[in-house]
PDB file of C-alpha atoms in Angstrom:
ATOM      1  CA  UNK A  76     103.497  87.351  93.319  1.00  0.00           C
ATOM      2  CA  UNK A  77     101.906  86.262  96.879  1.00  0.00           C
ATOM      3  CA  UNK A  78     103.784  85.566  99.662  1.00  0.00           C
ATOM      4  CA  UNK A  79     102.451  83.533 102.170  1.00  0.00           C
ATOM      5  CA  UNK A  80     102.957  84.961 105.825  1.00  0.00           C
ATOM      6  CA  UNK A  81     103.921  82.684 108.957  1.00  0.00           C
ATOM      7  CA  UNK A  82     101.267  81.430 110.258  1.00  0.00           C
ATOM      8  CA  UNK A  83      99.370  82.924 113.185  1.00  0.00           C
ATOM      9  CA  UNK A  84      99.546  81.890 116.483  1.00  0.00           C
ATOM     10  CA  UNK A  85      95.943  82.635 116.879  1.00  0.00           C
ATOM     11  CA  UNK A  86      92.805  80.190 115.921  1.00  0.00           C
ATOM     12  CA  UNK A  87      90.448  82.231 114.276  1.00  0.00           C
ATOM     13  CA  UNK A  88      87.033  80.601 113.158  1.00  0.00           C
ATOM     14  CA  UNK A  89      83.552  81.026 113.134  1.00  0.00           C
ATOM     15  CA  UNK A  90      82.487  78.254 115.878  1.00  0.00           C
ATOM     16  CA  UNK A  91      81.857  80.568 118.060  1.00  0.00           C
ATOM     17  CA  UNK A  92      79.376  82.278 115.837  1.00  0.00           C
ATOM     18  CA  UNK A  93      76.240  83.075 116.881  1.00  0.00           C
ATOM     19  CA  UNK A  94      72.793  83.858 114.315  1.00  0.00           C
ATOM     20  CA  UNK A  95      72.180  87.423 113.462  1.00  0.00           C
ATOM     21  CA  UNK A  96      75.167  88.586 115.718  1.00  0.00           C
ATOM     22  CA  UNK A  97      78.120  90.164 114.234  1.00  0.00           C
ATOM     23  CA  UNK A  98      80.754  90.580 116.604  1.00  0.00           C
ATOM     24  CA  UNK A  99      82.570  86.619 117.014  1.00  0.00           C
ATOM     25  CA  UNK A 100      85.664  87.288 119.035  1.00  0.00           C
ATOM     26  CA  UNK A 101      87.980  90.003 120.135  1.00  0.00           C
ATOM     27  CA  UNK A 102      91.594  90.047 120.850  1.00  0.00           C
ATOM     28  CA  UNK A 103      94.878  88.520 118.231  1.00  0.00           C
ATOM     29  CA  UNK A 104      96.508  90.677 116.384  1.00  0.00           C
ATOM     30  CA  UNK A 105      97.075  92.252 113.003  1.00  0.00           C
ATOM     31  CA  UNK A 106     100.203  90.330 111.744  1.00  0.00           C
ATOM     32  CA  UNK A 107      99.871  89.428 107.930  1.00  0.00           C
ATOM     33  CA  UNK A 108      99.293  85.666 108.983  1.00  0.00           C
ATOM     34  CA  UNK A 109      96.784  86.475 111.331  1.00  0.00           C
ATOM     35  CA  UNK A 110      94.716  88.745 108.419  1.00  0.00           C
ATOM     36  CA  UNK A 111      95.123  86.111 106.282  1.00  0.00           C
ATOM     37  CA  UNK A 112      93.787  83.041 108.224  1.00  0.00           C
ATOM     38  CA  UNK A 113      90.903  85.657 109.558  1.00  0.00           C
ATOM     39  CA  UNK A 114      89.763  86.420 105.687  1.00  0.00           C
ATOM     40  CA  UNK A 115      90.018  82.578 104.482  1.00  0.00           C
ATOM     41  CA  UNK A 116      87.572  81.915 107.909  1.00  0.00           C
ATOM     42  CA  UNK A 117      85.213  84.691 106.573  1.00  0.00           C
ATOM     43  CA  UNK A 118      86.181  87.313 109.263  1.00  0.00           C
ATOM     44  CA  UNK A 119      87.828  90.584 109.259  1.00  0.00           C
ATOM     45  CA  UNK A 120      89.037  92.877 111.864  1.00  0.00           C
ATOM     46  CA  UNK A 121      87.689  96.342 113.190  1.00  0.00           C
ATOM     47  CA  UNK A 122      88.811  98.332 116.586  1.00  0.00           C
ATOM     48  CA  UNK A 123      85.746  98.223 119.171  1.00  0.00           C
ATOM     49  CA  UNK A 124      87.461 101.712 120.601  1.00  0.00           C
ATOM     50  CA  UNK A 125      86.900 104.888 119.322  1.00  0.00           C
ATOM     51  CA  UNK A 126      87.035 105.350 115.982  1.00  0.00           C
ATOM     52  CA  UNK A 127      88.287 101.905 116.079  1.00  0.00           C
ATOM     53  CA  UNK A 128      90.938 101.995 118.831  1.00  0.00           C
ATOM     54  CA  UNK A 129      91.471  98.324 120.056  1.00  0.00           C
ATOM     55  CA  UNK A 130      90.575  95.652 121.003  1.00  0.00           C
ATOM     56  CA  UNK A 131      90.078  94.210 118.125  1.00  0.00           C
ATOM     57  CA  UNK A 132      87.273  92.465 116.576  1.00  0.00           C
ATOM     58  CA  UNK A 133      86.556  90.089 114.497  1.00  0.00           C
ATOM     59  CA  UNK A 134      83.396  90.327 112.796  1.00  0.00           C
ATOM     60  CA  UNK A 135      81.490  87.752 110.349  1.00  0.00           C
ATOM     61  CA  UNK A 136      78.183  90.334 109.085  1.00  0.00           C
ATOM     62  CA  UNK A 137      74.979  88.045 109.201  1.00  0.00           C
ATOM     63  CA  UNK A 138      73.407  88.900 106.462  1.00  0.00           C
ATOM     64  CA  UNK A 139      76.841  89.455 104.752  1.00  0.00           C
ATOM     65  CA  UNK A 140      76.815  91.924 101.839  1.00  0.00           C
ATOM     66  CA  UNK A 141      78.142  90.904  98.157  1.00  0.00           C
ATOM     67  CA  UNK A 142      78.627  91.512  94.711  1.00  0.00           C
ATOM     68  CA  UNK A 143      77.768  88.696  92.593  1.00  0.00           C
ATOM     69  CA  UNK A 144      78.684  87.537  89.256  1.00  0.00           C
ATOM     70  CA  UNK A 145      75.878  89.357  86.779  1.00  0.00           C
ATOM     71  CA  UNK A 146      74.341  91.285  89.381  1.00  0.00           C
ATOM     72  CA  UNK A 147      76.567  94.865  88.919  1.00  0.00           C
ATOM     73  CA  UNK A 148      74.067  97.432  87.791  1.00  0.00           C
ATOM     74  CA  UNK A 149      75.670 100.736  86.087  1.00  0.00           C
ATOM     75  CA  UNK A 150      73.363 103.103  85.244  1.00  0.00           C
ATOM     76  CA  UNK A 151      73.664 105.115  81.952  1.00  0.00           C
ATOM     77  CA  UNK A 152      74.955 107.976  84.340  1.00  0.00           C
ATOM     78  CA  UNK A 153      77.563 106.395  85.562  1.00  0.00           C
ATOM     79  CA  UNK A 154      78.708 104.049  82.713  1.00  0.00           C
ATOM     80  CA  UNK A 155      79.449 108.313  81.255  1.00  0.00           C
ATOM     81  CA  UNK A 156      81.516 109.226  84.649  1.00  0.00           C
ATOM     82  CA  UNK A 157      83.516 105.907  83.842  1.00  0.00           C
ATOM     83  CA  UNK A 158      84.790 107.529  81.002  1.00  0.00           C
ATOM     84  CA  UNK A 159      85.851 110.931  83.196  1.00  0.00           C
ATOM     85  CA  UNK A 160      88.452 109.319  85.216  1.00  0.00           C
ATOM     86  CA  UNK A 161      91.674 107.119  84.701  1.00  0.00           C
ATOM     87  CA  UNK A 162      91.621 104.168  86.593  1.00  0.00           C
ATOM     88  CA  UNK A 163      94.679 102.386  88.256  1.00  0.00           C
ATOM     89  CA  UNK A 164      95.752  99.336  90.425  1.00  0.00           C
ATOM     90  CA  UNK A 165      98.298  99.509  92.777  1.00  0.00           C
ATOM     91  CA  UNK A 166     100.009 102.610  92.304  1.00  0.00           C
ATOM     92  CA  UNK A 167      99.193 104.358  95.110  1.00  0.00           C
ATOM     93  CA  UNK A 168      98.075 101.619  97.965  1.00  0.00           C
ATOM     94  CA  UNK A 169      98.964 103.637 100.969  1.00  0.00           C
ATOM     95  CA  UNK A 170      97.135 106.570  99.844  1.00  0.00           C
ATOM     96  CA  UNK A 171      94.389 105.324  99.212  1.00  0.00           C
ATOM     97  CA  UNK A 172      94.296 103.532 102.891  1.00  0.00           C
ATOM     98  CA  UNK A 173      95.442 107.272 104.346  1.00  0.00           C
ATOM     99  CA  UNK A 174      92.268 108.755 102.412  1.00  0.00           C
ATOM    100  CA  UNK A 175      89.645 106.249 103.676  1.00  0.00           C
ATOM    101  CA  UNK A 176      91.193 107.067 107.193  1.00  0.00           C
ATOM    102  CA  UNK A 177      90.740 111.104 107.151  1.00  0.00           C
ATOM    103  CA  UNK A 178      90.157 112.249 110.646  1.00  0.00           C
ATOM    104  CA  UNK A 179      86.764 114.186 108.942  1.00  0.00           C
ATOM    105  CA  UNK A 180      84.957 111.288 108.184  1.00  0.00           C
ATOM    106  CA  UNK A 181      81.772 109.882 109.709  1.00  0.00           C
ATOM    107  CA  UNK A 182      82.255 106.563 111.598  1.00  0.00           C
ATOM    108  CA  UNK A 183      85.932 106.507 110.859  1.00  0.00           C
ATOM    109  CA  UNK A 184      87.838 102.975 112.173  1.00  0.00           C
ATOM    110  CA  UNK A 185      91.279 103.030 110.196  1.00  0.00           C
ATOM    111  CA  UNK A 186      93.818 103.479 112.524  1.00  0.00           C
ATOM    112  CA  UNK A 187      97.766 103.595 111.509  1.00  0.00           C
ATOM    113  CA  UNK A 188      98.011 100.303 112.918  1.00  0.00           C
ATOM    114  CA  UNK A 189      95.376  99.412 110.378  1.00  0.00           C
ATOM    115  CA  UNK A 190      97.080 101.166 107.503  1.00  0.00           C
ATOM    116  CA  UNK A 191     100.252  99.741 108.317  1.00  0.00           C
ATOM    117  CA  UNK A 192      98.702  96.094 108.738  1.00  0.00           C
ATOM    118  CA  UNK A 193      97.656  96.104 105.344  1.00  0.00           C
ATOM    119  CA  UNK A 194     100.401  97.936 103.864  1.00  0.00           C
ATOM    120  CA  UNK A 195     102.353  94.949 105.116  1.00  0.00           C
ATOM    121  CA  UNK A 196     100.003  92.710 102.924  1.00  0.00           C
ATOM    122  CA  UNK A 197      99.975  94.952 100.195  1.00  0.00           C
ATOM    123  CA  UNK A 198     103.976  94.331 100.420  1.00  0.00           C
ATOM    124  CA  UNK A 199     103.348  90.662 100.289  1.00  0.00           C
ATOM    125  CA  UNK A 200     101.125  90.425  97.321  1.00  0.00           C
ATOM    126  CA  UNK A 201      97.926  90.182  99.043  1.00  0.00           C
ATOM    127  CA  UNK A 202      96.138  93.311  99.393  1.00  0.00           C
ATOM    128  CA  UNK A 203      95.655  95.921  96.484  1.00  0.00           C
ATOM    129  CA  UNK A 204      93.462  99.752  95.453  1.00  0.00           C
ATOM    130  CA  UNK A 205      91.817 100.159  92.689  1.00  0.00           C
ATOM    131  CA  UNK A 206      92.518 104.279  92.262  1.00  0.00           C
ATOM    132  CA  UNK A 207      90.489 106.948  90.321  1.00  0.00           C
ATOM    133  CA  UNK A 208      92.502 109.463  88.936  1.00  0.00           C
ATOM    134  CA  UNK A 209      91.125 113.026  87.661  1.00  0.00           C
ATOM    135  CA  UNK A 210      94.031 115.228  85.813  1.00  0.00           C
ATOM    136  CA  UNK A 211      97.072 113.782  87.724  1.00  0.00           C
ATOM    137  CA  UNK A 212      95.256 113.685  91.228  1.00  0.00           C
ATOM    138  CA  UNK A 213      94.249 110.905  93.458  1.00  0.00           C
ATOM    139  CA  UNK A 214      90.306 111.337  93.637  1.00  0.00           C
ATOM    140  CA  UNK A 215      88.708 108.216  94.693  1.00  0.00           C
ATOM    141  CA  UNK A 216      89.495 104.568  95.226  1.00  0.00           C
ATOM    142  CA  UNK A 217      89.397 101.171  97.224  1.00  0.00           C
ATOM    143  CA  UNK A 218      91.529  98.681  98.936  1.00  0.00           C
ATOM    144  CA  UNK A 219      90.903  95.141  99.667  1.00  0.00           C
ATOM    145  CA  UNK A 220      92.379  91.801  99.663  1.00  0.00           C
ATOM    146  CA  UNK A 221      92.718  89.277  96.843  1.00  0.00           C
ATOM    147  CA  UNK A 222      92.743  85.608  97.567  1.00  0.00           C
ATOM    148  CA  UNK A 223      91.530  82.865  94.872  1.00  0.00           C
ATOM    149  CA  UNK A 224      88.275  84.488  93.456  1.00  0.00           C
ATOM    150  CA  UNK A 225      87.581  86.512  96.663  1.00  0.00           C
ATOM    151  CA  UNK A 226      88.112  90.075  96.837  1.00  0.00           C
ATOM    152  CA  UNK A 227      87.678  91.350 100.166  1.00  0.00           C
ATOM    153  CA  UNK A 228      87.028  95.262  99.950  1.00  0.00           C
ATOM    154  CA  UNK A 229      87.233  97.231 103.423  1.00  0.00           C
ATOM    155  CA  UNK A 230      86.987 100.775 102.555  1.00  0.00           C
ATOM    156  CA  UNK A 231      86.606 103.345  99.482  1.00  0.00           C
ATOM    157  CA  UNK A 232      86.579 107.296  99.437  1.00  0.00           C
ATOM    158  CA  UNK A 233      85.871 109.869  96.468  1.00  0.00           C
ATOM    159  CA  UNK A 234      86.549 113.648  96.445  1.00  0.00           C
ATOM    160  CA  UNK A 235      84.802 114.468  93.241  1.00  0.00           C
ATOM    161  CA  UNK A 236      81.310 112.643  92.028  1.00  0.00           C
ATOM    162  CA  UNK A 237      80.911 109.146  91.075  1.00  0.00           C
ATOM    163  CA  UNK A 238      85.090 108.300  91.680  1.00  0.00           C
ATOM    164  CA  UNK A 239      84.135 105.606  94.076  1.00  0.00           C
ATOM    165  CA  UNK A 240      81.464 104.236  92.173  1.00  0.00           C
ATOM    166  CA  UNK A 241      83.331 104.143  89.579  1.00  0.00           C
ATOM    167  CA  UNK A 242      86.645 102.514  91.330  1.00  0.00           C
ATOM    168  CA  UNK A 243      84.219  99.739  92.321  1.00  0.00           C
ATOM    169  CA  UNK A 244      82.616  99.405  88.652  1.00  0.00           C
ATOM    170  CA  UNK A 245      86.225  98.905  87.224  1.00  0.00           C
ATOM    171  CA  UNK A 246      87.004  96.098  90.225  1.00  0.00           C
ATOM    172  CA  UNK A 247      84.247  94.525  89.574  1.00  0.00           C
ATOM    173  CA  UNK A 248      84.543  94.272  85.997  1.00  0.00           C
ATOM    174  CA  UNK A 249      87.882  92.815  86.214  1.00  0.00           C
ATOM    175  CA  UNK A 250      87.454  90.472  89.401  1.00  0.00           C
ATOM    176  CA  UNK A 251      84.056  88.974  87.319  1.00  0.00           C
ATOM    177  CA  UNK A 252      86.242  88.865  83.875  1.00  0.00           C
ATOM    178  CA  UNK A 253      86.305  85.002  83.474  1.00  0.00           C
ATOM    179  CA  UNK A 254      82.897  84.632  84.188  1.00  0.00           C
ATOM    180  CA  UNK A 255      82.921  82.011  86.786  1.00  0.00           C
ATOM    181  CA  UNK A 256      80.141  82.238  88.816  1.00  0.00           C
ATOM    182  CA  UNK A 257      81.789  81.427  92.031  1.00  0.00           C
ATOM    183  CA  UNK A 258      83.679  84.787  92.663  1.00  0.00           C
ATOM    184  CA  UNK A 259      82.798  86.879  94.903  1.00  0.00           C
ATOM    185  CA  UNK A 260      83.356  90.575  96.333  1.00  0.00           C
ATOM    186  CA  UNK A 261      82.689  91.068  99.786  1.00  0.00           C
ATOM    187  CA  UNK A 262      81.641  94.265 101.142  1.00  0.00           C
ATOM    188  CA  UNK A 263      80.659  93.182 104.898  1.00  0.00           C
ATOM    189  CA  UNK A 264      77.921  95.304 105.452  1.00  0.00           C
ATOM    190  CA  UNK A 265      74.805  96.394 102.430  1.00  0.00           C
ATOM    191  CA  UNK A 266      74.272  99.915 102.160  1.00  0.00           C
ATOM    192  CA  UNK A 267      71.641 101.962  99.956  1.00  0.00           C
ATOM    193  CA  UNK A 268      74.468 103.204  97.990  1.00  0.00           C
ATOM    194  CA  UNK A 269      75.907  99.802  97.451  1.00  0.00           C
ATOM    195  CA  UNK A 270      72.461  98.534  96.622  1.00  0.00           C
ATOM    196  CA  UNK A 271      72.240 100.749  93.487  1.00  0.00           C
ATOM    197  CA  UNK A 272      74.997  99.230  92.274  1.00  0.00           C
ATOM    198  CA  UNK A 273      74.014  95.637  92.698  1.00  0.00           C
ATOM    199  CA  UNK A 274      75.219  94.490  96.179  1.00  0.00           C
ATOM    200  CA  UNK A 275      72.786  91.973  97.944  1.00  0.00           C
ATOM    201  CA  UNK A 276      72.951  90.356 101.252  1.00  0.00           C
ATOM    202  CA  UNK A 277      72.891  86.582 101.913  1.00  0.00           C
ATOM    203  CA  UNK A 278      72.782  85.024 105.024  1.00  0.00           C
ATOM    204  CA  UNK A 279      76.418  84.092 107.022  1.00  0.00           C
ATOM    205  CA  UNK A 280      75.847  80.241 105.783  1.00  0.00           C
ATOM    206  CA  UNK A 281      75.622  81.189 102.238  1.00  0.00           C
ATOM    207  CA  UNK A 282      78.651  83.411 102.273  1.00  0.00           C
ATOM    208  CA  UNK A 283      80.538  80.979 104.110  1.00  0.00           C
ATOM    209  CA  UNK A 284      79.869  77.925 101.241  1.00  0.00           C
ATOM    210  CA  UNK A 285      80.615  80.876  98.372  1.00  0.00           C
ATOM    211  CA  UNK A 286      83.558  81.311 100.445  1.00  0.00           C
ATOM    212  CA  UNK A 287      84.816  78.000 100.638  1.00  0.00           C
ATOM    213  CA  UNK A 288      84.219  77.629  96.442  1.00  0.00           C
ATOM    214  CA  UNK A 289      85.908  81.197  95.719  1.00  0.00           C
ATOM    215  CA  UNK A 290      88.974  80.286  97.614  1.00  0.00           C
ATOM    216  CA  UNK A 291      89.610  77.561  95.403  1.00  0.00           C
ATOM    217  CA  UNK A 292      90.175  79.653  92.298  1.00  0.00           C
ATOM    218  CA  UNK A 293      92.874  81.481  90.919  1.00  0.00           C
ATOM    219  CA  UNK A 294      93.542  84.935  91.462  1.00  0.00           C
ATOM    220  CA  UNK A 295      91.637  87.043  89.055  1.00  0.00           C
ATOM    221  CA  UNK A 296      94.069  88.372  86.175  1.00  0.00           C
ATOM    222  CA  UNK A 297      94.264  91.903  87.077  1.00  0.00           C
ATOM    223  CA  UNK A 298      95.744  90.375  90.415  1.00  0.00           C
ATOM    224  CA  UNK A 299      97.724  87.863  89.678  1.00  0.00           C
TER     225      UNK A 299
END
């Protein structure tokens, strides 16, 4: 069950948006209401510090990466991995969050504000992982947020081969189970890894009317 948040005090939109630039504002805060009203605006926050220290940003990716209805590719290699690992929702949230934060990693940005900003959501129905497990242990996974037929993932993490991959196979599967065409996962920024498994890039104005259609919609069942 969601919980709607009080509403922020802050006005977050995209009219200050400018072509092919990334960055649209910096400053708010991180309060549940504030997330929300940021994600439903087609923004999302990330420290411009070190390792994402504040202020915050708000960022709106133009192109904008996504997975699309149809468009998940699995290869015959992975589609066998899938079958290595147990996959769960929700059962370990903050651990997931705490693993895509590890100090060792390249380009790091989750700070414990961060993790506790979305642990809040999480609380409140809105933000959920998608886990791989491998013989009892926590070995890869996602977190994101649900709301209507967008999933919003901000980061994943795997300690053995393929456990990310195949965290994001499994999400996609069941966020893409009705087969309406106007869900959506975001995943702000393309990558070549992402790109082997489907993820495009449309420009800001496309992913702002997909937006606007997905938000409309029901939460996907595995959700809900």
């Amino acid at each position: 069950m969601q919980v709607e948040p009080e509403p922020s005090r802050w006005q977050l939109d995209l009219s200050q948006a400018q072509p092919e630039q990334d960055l649209v504002g910096v400053g708010a805060d991180l309060e549940p209401g504030t997330l929300l009203r940021a994600y439903r605006a087609g923004l999302f926050p990330m420290g411009l510090g070190r390792h994402g220290r504040g202020p915050i940003g708000w960022w709106s990716p133009d192109p904008r990466g996504v997975l699309l209805p149809g468009d998940l590719k699995v290869s015959k290699s992975l589609r066998k991995s899938c079958r290595r690992f147990e996959v769960r929702v929700d059962t370990a949230f903050t651990d997931v969050m705490r693993a895509c934060a590890d100090p060792g990693r390249d380009g790091r940005w989750i700070t414990p504000a961060v993790v506790r900003a979305y642990t809040a959501l999480h609380q409140l129905g809105w933000a959920h992982s998608v886990e791989t497990w491998q013989d009892g242990e926590l070995v890869g996974g996602l977190y994101g947020l649900a709301v209507g037929g967008l999933f919003a993932g901000e980061s994943m993490f795997h300690h053995a081969t393929d456990a990310s991959k195949v965290a994001l196979v499994t999400l996609a599967e069941r966020v893409f189970a009705d087969g309406d065409p106007d869900r959506v996962i975001d995943v702000q920024w393309s990558t070549p890894h992402l790109q082997s498994l489907g993820v495009t890039e449309i420009p800001r104005e496309d992913y702002v009317a997909r937006l606007d259609r997905a938000l409309a919609l029901p939460l996907p069942a595995a959700f809900a």
